Short mmCIF file of C-alpha atoms in Angstrom, two decimals:
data_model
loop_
_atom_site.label_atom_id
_atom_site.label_comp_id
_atom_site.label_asym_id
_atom_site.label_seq_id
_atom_site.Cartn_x
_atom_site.Cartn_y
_atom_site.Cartn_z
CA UNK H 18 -51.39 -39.17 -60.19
CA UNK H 19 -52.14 -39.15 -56.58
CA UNK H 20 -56.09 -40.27 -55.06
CA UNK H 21 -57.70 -37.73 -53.25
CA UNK H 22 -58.43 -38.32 -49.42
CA UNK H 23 -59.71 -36.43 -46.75
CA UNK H 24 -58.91 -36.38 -42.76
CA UNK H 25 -60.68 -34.70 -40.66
CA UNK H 26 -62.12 -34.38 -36.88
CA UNK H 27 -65.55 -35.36 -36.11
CA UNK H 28 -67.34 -32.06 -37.12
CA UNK H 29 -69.95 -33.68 -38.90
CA UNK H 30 -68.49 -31.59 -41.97
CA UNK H 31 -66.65 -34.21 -43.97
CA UNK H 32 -70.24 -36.22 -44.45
CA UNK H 33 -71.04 -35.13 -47.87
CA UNK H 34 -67.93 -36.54 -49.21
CA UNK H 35 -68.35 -39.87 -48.03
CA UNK H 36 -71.88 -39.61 -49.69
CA UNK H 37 -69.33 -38.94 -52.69
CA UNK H 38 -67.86 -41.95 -51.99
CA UNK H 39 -64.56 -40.46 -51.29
CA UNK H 40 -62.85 -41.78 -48.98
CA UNK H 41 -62.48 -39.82 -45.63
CA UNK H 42 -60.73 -41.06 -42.41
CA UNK H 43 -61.52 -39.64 -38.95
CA UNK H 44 -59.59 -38.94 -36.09
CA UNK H 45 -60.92 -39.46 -32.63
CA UNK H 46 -59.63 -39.11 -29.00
CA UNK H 47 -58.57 -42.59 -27.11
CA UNK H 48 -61.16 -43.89 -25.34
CA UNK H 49 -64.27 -41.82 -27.19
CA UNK H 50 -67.61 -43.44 -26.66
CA UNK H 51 -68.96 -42.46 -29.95
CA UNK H 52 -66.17 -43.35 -32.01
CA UNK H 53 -68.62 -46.73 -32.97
CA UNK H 54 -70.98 -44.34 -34.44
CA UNK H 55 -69.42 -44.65 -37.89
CA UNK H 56 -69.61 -48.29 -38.26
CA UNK H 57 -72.62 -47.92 -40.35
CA UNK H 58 -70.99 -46.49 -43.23
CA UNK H 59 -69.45 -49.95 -43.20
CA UNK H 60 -72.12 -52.45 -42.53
CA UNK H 61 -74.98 -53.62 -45.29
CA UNK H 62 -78.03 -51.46 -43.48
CA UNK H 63 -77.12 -48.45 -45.95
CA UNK H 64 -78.94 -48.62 -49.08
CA UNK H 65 -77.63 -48.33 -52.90
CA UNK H 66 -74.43 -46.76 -53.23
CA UNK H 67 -74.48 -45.75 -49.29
CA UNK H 68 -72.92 -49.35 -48.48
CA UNK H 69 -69.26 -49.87 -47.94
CA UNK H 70 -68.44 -46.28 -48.17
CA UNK H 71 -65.11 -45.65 -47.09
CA UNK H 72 -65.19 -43.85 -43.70
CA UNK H 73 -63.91 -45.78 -40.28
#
């Protein structure tokens, strides 16, 4: 059976399944400036379940 996974833009509307811990994957233009703003979801700062969510 397949794994789920979602794709998106950044909307802000694919959040609540990281929070799910699905894992969601992001496209961004070349060259964005805020495309380091979901490097949290990676790093130890998020608490509980939060940390090492699977969203680049």
């Amino acid at each position: 059976m397949g794994t789920l996974k979602h794709l998106g833009s950044r909307s802000g509307n694919l959040e609540a399944y990281v929070l799910l811990g699905q894992e969601v994957r992001y496209m961004e233009e070349a060259g964005n400036l805020q495309a380091g703003r979901m490097e949290a979801w990676h790093s130890d700062k998020l608490p509980g379940p939060l940390h090492g969510a699977r969203s680049p």
